[in-house]
CSV table of C-alpha atoms and ligand atoms in Angstrom, one decimal:
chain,number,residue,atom,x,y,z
W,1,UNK,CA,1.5,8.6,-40.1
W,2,UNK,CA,4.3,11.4,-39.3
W,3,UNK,CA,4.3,14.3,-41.6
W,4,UNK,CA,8.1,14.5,-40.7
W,5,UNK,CA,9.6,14.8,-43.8
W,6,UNK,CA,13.8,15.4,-43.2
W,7,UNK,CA,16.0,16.8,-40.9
W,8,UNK,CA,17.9,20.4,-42.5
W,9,UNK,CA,21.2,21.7,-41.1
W,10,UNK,CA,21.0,25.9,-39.7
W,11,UNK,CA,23.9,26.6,-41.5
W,12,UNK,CA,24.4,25.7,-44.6
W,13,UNK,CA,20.9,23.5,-45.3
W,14,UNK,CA,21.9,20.3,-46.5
W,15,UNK,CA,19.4,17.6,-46.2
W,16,UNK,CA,19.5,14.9,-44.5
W,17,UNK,CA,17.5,11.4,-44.4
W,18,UNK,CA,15.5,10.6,-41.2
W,19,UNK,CA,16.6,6.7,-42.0
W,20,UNK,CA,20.2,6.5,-40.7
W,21,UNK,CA,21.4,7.7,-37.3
W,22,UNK,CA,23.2,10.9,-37.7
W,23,UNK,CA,23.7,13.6,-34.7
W,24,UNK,CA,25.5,16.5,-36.7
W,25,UNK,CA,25.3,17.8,-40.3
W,26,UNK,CA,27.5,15.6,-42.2
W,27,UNK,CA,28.5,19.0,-44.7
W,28,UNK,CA,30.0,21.4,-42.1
W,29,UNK,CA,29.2,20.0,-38.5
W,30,UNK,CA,26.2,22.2,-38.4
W,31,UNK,CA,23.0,21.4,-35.9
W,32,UNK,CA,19.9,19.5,-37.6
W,33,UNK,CA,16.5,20.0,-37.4
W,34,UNK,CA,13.4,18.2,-38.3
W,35,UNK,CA,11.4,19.4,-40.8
W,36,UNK,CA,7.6,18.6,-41.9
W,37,UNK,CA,5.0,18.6,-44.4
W,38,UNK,CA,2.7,20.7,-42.7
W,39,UNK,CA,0.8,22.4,-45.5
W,40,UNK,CA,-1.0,19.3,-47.3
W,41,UNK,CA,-2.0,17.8,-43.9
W,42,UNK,CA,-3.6,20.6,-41.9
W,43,UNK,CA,-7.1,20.1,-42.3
W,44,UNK,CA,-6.9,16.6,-41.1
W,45,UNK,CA,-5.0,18.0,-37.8
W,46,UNK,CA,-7.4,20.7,-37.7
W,47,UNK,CA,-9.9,17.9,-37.3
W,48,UNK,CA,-8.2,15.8,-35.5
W,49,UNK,CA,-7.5,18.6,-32.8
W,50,UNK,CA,-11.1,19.0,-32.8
W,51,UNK,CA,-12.4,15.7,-32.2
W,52,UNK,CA,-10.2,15.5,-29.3
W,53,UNK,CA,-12.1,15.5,-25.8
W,54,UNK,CA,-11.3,17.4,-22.8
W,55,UNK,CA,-8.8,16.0,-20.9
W,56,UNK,CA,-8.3,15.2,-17.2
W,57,UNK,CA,-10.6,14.4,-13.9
W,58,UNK,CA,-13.7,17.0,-15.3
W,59,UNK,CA,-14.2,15.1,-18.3
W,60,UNK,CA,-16.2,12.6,-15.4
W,61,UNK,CA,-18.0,16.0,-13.8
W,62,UNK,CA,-21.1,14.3,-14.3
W,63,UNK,CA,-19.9,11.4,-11.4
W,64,UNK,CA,-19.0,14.1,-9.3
W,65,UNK,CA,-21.1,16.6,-6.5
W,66,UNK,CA,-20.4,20.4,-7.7
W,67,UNK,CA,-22.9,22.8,-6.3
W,68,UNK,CA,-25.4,24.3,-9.5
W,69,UNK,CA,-23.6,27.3,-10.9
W,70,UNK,CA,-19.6,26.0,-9.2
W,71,UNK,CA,-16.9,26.6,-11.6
W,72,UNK,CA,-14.5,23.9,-12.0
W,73,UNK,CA,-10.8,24.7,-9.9
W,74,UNK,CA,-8.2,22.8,-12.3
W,75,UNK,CA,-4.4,22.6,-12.3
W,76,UNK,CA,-4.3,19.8,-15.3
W,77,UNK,CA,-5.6,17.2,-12.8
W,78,UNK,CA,-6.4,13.3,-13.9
W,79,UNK,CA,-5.6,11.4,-16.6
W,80,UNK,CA,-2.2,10.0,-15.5
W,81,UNK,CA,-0.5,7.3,-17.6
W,82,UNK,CA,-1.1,3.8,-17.0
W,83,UNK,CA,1.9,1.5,-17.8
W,84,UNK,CA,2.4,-1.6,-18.5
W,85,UNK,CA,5.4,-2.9,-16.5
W,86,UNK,CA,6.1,-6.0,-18.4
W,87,UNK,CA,10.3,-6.6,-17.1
W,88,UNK,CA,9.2,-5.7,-13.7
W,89,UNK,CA,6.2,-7.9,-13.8
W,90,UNK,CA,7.9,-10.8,-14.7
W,91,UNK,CA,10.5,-9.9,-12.1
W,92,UNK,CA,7.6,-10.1,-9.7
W,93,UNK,CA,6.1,-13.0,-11.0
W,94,UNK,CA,2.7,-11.1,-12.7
W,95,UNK,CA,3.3,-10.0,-16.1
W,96,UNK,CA,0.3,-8.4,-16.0
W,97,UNK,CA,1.5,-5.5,-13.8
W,98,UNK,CA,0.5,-2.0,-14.4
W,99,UNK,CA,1.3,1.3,-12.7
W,100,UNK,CA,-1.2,3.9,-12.8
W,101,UNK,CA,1.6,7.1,-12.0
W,102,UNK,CA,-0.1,9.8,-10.3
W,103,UNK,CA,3.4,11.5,-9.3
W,104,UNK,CA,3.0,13.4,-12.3
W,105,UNK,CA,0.0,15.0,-11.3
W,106,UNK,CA,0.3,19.3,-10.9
W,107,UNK,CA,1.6,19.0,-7.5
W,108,UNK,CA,3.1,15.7,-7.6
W,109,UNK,CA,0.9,13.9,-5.5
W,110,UNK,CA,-2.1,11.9,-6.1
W,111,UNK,CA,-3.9,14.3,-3.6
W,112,UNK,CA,-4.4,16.7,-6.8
W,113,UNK,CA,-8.0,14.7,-7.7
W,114,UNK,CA,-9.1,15.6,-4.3
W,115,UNK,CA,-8.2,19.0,-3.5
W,116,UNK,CA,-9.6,20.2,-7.1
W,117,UNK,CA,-12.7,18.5,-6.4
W,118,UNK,CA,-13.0,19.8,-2.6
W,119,UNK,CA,-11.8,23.1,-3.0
W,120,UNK,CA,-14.3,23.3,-6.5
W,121,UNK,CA,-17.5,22.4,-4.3
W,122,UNK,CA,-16.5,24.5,-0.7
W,123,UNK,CA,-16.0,27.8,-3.6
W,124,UNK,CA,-19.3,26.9,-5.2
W,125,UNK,CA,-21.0,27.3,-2.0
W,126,UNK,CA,-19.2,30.5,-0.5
W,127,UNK,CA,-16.5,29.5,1.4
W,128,UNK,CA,-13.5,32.0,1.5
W,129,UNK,CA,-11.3,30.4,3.7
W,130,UNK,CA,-10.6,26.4,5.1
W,131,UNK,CA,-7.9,24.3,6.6
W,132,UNK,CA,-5.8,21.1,6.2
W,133,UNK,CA,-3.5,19.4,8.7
W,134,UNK,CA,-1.0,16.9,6.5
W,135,UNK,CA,1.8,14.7,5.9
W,136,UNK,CA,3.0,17.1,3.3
W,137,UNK,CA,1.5,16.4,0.1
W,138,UNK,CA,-1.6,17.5,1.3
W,139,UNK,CA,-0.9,20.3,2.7
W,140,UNK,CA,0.8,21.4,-0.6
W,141,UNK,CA,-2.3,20.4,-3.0
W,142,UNK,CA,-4.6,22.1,-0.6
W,143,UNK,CA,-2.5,25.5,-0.6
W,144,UNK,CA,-2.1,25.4,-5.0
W,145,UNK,CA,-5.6,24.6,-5.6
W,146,UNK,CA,-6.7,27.6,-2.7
W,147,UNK,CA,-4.5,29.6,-4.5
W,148,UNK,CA,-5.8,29.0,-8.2
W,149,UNK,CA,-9.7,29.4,-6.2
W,150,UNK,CA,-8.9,32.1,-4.5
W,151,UNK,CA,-9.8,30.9,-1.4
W,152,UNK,CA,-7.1,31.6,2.0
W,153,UNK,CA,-5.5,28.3,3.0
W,154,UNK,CA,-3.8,27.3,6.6
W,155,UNK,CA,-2.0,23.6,6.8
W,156,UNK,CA,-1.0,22.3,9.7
W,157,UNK,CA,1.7,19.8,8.6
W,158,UNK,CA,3.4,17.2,10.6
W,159,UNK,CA,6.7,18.0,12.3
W,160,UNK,CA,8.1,15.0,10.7
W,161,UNK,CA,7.4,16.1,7.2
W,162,UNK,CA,10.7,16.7,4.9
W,163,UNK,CA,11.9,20.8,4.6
W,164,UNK,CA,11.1,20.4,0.9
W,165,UNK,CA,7.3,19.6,1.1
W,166,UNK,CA,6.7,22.1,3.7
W,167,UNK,CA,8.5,24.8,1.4
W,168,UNK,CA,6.2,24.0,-0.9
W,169,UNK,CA,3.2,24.4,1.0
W,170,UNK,CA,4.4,27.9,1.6
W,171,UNK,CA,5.7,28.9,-2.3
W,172,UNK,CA,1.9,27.8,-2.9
W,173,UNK,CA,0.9,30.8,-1.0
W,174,UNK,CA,-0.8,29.0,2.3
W,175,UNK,CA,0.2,29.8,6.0
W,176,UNK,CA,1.8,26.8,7.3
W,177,UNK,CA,2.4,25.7,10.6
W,178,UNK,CA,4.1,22.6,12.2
W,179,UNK,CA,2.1,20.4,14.0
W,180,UNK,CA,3.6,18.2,17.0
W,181,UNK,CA,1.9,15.6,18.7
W,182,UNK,CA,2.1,11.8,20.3
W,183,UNK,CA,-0.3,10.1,18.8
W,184,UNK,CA,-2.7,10.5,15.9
W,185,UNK,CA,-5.5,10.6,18.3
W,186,UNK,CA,-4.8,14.1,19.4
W,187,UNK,CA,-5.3,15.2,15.4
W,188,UNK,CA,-8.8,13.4,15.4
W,189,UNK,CA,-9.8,14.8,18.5
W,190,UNK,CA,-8.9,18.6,17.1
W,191,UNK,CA,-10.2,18.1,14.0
W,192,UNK,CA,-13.8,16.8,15.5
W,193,UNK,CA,-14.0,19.4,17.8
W,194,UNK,CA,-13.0,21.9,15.5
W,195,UNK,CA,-15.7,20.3,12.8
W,196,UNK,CA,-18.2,21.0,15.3
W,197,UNK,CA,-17.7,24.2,15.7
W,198,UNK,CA,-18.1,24.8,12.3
W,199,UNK,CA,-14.7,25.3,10.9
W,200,UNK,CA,-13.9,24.1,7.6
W,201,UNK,CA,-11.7,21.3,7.6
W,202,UNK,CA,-10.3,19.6,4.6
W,203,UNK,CA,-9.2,16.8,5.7
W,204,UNK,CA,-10.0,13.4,4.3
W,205,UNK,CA,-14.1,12.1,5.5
W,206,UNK,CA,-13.9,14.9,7.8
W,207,UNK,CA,-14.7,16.8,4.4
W,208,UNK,CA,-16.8,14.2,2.4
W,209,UNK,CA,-16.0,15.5,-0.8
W,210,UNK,CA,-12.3,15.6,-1.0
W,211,UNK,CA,-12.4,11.4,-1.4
W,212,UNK,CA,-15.1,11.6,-3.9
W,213,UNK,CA,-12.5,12.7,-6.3
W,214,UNK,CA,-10.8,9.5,-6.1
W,215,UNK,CA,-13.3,7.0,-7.8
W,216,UNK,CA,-12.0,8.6,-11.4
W,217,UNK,CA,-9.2,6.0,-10.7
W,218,UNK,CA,-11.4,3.4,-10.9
W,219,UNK,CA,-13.3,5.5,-14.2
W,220,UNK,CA,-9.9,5.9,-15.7
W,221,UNK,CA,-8.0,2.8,-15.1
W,222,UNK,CA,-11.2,0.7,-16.4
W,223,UNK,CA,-11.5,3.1,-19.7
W,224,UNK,CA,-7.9,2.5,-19.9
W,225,UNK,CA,-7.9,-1.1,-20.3
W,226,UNK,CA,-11.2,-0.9,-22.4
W,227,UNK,CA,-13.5,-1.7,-19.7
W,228,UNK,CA,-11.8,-4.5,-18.5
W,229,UNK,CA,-11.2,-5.1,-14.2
W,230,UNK,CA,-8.2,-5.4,-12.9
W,231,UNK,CA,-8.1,-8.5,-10.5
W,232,UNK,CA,-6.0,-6.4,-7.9
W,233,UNK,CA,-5.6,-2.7,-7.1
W,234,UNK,CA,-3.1,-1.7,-4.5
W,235,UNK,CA,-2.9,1.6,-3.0
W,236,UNK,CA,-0.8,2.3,0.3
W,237,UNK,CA,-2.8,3.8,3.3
W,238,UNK,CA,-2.8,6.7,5.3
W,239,UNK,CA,-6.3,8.0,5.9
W,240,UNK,CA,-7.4,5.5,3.2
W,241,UNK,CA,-9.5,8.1,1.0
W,242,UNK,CA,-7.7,7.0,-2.1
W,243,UNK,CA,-8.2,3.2,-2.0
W,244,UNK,CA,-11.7,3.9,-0.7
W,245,UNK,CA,-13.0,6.6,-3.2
W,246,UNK,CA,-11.4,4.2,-6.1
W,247,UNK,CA,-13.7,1.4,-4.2
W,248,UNK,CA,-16.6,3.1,-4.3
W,249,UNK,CA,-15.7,4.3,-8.6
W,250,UNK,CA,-15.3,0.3,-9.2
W,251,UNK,CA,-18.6,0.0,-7.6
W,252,UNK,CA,-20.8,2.7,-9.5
W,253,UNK,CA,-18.8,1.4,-12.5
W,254,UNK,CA,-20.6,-2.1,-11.6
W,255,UNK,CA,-23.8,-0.6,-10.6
W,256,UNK,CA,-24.0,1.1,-14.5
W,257,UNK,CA,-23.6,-1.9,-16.2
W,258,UNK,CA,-20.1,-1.0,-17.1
W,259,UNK,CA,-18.0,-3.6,-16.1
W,260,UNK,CA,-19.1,-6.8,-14.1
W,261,UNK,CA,-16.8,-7.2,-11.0
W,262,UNK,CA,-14.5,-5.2,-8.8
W,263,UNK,CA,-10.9,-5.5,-8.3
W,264,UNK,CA,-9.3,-6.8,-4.9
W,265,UNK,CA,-8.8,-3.9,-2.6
W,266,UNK,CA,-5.3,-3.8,-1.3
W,267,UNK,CA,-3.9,-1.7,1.3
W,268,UNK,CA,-0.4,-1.7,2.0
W,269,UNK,CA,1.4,0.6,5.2
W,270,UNK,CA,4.7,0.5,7.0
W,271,UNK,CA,5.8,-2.5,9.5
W,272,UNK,CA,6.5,-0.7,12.0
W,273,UNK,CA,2.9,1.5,11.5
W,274,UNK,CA,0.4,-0.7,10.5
W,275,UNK,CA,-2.9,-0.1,12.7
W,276,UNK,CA,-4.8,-1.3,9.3
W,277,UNK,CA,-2.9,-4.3,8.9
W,278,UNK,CA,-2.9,-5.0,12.7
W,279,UNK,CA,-6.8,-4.7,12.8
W,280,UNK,CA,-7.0,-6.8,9.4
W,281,UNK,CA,-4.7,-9.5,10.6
W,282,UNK,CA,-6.4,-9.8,14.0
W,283,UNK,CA,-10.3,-9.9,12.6
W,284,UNK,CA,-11.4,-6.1,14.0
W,285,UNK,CA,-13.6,-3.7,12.6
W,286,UNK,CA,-12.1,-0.8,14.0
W,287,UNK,CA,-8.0,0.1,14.5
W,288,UNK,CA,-6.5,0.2,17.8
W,289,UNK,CA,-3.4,2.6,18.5
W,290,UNK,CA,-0.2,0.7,17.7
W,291,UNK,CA,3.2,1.5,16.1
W,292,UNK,CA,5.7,4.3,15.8
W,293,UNK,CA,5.3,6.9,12.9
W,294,UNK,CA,8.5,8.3,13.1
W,295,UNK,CA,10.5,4.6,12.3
W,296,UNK,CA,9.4,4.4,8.8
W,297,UNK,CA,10.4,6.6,5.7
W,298,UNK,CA,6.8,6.1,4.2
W,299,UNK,CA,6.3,9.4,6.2
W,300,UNK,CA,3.0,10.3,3.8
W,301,UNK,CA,1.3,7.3,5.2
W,302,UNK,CA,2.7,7.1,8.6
W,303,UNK,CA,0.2,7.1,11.6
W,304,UNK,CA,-0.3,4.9,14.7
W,305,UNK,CA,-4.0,4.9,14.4
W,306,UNK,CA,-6.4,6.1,11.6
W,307,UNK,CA,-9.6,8.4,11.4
W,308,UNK,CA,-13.0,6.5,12.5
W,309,UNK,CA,-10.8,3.5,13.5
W,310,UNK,CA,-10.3,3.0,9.4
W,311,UNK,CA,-13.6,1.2,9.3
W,312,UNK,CA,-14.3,2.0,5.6
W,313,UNK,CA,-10.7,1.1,4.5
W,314,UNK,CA,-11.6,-2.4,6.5
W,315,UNK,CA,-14.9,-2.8,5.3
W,316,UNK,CA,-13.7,-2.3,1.4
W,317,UNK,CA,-10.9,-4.6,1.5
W,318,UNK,CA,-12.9,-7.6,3.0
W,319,UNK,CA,-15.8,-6.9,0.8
W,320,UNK,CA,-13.5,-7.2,-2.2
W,321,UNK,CA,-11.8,-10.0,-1.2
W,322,UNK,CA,-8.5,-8.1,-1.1
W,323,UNK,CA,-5.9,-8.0,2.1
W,324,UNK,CA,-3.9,-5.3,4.2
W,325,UNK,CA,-0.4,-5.6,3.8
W,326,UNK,CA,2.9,-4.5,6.1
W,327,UNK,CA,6.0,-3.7,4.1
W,328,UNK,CA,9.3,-3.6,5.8
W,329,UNK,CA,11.5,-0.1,5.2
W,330,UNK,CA,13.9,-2.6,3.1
W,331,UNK,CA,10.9,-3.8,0.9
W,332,UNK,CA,10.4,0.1,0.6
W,333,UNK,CA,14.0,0.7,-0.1
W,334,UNK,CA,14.4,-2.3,-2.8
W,335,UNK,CA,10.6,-1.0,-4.5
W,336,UNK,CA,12.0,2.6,-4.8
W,337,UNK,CA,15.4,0.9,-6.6
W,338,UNK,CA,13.0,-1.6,-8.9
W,339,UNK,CA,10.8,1.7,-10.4
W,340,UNK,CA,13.3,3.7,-10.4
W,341,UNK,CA,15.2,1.0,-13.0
W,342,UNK,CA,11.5,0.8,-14.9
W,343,UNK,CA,11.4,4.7,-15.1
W,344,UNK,CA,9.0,5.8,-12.3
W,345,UNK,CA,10.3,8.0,-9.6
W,346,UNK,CA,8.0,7.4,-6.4
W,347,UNK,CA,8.4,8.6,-2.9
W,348,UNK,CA,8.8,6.1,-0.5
W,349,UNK,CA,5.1,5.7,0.7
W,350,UNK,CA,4.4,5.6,-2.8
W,351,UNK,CA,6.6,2.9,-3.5
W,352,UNK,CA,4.9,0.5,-0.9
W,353,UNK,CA,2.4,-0.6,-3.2
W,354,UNK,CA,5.7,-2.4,-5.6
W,355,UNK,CA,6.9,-3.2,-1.9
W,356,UNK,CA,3.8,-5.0,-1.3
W,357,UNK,CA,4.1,-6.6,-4.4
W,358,UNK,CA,7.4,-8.1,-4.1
W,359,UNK,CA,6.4,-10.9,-1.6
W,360,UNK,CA,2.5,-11.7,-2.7
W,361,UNK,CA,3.3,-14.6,-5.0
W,362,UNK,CA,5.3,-16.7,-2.2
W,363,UNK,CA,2.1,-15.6,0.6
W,364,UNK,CA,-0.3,-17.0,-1.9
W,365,UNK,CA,-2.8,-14.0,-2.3
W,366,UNK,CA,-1.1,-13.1,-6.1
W,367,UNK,CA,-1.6,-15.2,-9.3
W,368,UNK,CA,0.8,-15.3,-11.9
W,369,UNK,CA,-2.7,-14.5,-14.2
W,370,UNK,CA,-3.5,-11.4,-12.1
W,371,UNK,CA,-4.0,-8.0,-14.0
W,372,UNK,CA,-2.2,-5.7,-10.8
W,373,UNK,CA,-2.6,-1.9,-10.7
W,374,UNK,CA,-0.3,-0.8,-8.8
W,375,UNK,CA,-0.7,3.1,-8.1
W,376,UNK,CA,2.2,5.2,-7.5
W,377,UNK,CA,0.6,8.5,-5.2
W,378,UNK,CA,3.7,10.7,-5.0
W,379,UNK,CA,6.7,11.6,-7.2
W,380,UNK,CA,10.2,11.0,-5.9
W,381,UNK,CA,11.3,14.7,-5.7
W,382,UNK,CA,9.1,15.1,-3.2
W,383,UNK,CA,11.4,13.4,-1.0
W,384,UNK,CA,15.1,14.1,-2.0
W,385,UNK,CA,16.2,13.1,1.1
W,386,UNK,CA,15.0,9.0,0.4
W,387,UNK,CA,16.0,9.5,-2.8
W,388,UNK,CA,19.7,9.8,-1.5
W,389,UNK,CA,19.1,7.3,0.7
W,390,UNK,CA,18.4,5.1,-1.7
W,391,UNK,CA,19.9,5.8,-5.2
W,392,UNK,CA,23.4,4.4,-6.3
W,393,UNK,CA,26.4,7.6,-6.1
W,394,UNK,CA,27.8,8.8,-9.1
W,395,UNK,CA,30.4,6.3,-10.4
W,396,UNK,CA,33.4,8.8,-10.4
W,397,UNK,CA,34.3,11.7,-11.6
W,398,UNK,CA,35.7,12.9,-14.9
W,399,UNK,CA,36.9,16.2,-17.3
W,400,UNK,CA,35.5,17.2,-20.7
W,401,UNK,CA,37.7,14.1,-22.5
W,402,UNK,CA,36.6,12.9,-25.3
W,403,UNK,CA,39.0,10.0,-25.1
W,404,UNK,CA,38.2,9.6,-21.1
W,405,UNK,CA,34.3,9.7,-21.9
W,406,UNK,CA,34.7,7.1,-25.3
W,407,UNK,CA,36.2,4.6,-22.8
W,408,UNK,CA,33.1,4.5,-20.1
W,409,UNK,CA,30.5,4.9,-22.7
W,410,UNK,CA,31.4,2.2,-25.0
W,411,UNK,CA,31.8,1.3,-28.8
W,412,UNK,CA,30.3,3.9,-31.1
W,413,UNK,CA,26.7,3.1,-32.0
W,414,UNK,CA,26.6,4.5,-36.0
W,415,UNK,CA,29.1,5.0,-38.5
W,416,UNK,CA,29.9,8.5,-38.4
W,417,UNK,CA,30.1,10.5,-41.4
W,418,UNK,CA,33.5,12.5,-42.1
W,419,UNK,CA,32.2,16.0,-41.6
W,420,UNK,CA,34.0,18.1,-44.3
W,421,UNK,CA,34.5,21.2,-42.6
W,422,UNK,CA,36.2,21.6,-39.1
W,423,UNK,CA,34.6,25.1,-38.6
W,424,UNK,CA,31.1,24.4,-37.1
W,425,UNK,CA,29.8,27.3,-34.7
W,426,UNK,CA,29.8,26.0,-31.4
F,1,PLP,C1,-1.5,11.1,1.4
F,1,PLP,C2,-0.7,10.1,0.7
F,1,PLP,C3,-1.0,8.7,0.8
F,1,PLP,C4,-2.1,8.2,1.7
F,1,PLP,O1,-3.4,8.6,1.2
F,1,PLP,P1,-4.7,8.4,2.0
F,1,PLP,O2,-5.8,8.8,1.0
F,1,PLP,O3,-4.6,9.3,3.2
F,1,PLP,O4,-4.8,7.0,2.4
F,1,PLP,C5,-0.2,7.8,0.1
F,1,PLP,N1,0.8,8.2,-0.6
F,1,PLP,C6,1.2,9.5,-0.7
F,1,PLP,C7,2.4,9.8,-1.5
F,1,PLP,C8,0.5,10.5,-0.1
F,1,PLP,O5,0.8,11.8,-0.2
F,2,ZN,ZN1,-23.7,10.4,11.2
């Protein structure tokens, strides 16, 4: 029940109801503000606070390797909403759409889980210093949660990332570098050789920590929906540590009695970069070298081949009966444009798993029954250069005209109250 009792004008304190739409005291023009009955009800909201558990990705520590003694490394990590996308579900043909939002993680990417976890374990065990290469988001996870561990942070990013992610890497406080290369290949090869020499590397099963992190999708989406499965989870694919670590959570999950089955696993990359899909499609275990990374805009998932030939990624998607799925850079384009509309702002390789979405009913592998998690890794702003790409221009310019701005905005929506004095502070 809200304890909000009124709302009380600054200047000259007039009550007002909180049952009638009102923007401005209706005495002398004055600004309103809500009032409450605070002193009867605090016990019960001292209570209430205190019942309240821990929030975010810890609250599972128990699920998760941390050396004896490690201290946690936490920006706010986990615990992203889960919405219900009921108009956009029924666009798509399955009302039972969700989108697990993980752009609003610390950082803005989804990458957050991992690098707390990762960072959190290579502390607890001494290490002072360790390196990422990345797309971007990593790169900028990697250098925040270094910085909050103390720990000194170098990122190679890709050439191709966006001036605004590799900014950030840097205002994080890590030494950033860009990396150019032909083919994706020459980054495994560095990063194996430079594992063996025993450099820490954080990047995704290199370090196999980092995707550990990732099965609290799977513990968080399932507490969401009360222990329930979703039939499908989509996630787009880069390295694949997210959709595999959330594999792997729906299988403990299954394994402790906690729910009964696991979702269908599906993975969802570029067209024109789709070594996963062109491995999936063709019957292989492994991925073979295909594709150009620099034609798509989903730049956080763009590679022409993937680490260990993607052969978990493969495994997890057949085993659940799930699929790999090739988005064209319209689908992208049109998927950005639909969650925008529905109030999530995702980054083009974000918005591939809504892209992916947009087609599955007609291909056969959706049911209009299906419960979809759709998980959005990145947040727009990351990418201001899609987003202007992508997002309708202004609709024209105006002046501070009250007549002007009463024409494009439309009837009024209450019946304003004559305000008796004309002399309101501004
Ligand atoms: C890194 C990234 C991905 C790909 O994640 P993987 O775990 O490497 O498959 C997807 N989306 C966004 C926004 C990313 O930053
Ligand atoms: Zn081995």
């Amino acid at each position: 029940m809200s304890l909000a009792t009124h709302l009380l004008c600054d200047d000259c304190n007039t009550v007002t109801a909180l049952t009638t739409l009102v923007n401005l005291c209706p005495v002398c023009g004055g600004l309103l503000e809500v009032q409450y009955d605070l002193a009867g009800a605090s016990p019960n909201l001292a209570s209430h606070a205190a019942a309240n558990r821990q929030q975010g990705m810890w609250r599972w520590r128990d699920l998760l390797p941390l050396p004896e003694g490690a201290t946690e490394v936490s920006l706010g990590e986990g615990d992203t909403p889960l919405m219900a996308m009921e108009e956009l579900g029924a666009r798509l043909g399955i009302p039972g759409l969700l989108v697990k939002n993980d752009g609003l993680m610390p950082t803005g990417s989804f990458k957050d889980r991992g690098f707390a976890l990762a960072v959190s374990f290579a502390r607890g065990l001494g290490a002072e210093r360790g390196f990422t290469y990345s797309s971007g988001n990593a790169g900028a996870s990697f250098a925040a949660y270094c910085s909050r561990a103390g720990l000194d942070a170098t990122v190679f990013v890709e050439a191709a990332a966006n001036d605004t992610k590799v900014a950030m890497i840097s205002m994080y406080g890590a030494a950033v570098y860009r990396l150019h290369y032909d083919s994706s290949a020459e980054i495994f090869d560095a990063l194996d050789a430079l594992a063996r020499a025993g450099q820490h590397s954080f990047v995704n099963f290199v370090n196999p920590i980092r995707h550990e992190a990732m099965k609290v999708y799977a513990y968080e989406i399932c507490e969401a929906l009360d222990w329930a499965v979703p039939d499908v989870m989509v996630h787009p694919v880069g390295t694949g540590g997210g959709l595999w670590g959330a594999w792997k959570g729906f299988n403990e999950l299954r394994s402790l009695g906690l729910i009964d089955r696991v979702p269908r696993m599906v993975g969802v990359q570029p067209a024109v970069c789709a070594p996963l899909v062109d491995a999936y499609e063709n019957g292989r275990e492994a991925t073979v070298r295909t594709g150009d990374a620099s034609a798509t805009m989903a730049q956080s998932i763009a590679g022409d081949d993937m680490i260990h030939g993607g052969r978990r990624i493969l495994r997890a998607i057949r085993e659940s009966g799930g699929r790999a799925v090739a988005v064209t850079e319209e689908e992208i384009a049109e998927a950005m444009t639909l969650l925008g509309s529905a109030a999530v702002a995702a980054e083009p390789s974000a918005a591939v798993s809504v892209a992916a979405l947009l087609n599955g009913r007609e291909a056969g592998w959706l049911a209009e029954h299906d419960t979809v998690v759709a998980v959005i890794t990145g947040t727009a702003l990351k990418q201001p250069g899609a987003v202007l790409k992508v997002a309708r221009p202004p609709r024209g310019d105006v002046r501070a005209d009250a007549a002007e701005w009463t024409r494009i905005i439309g009837a009024p929506v209450f019946a304003a109250p004559a305000i008796h004095s004309a002399t309101s502070p501004r």
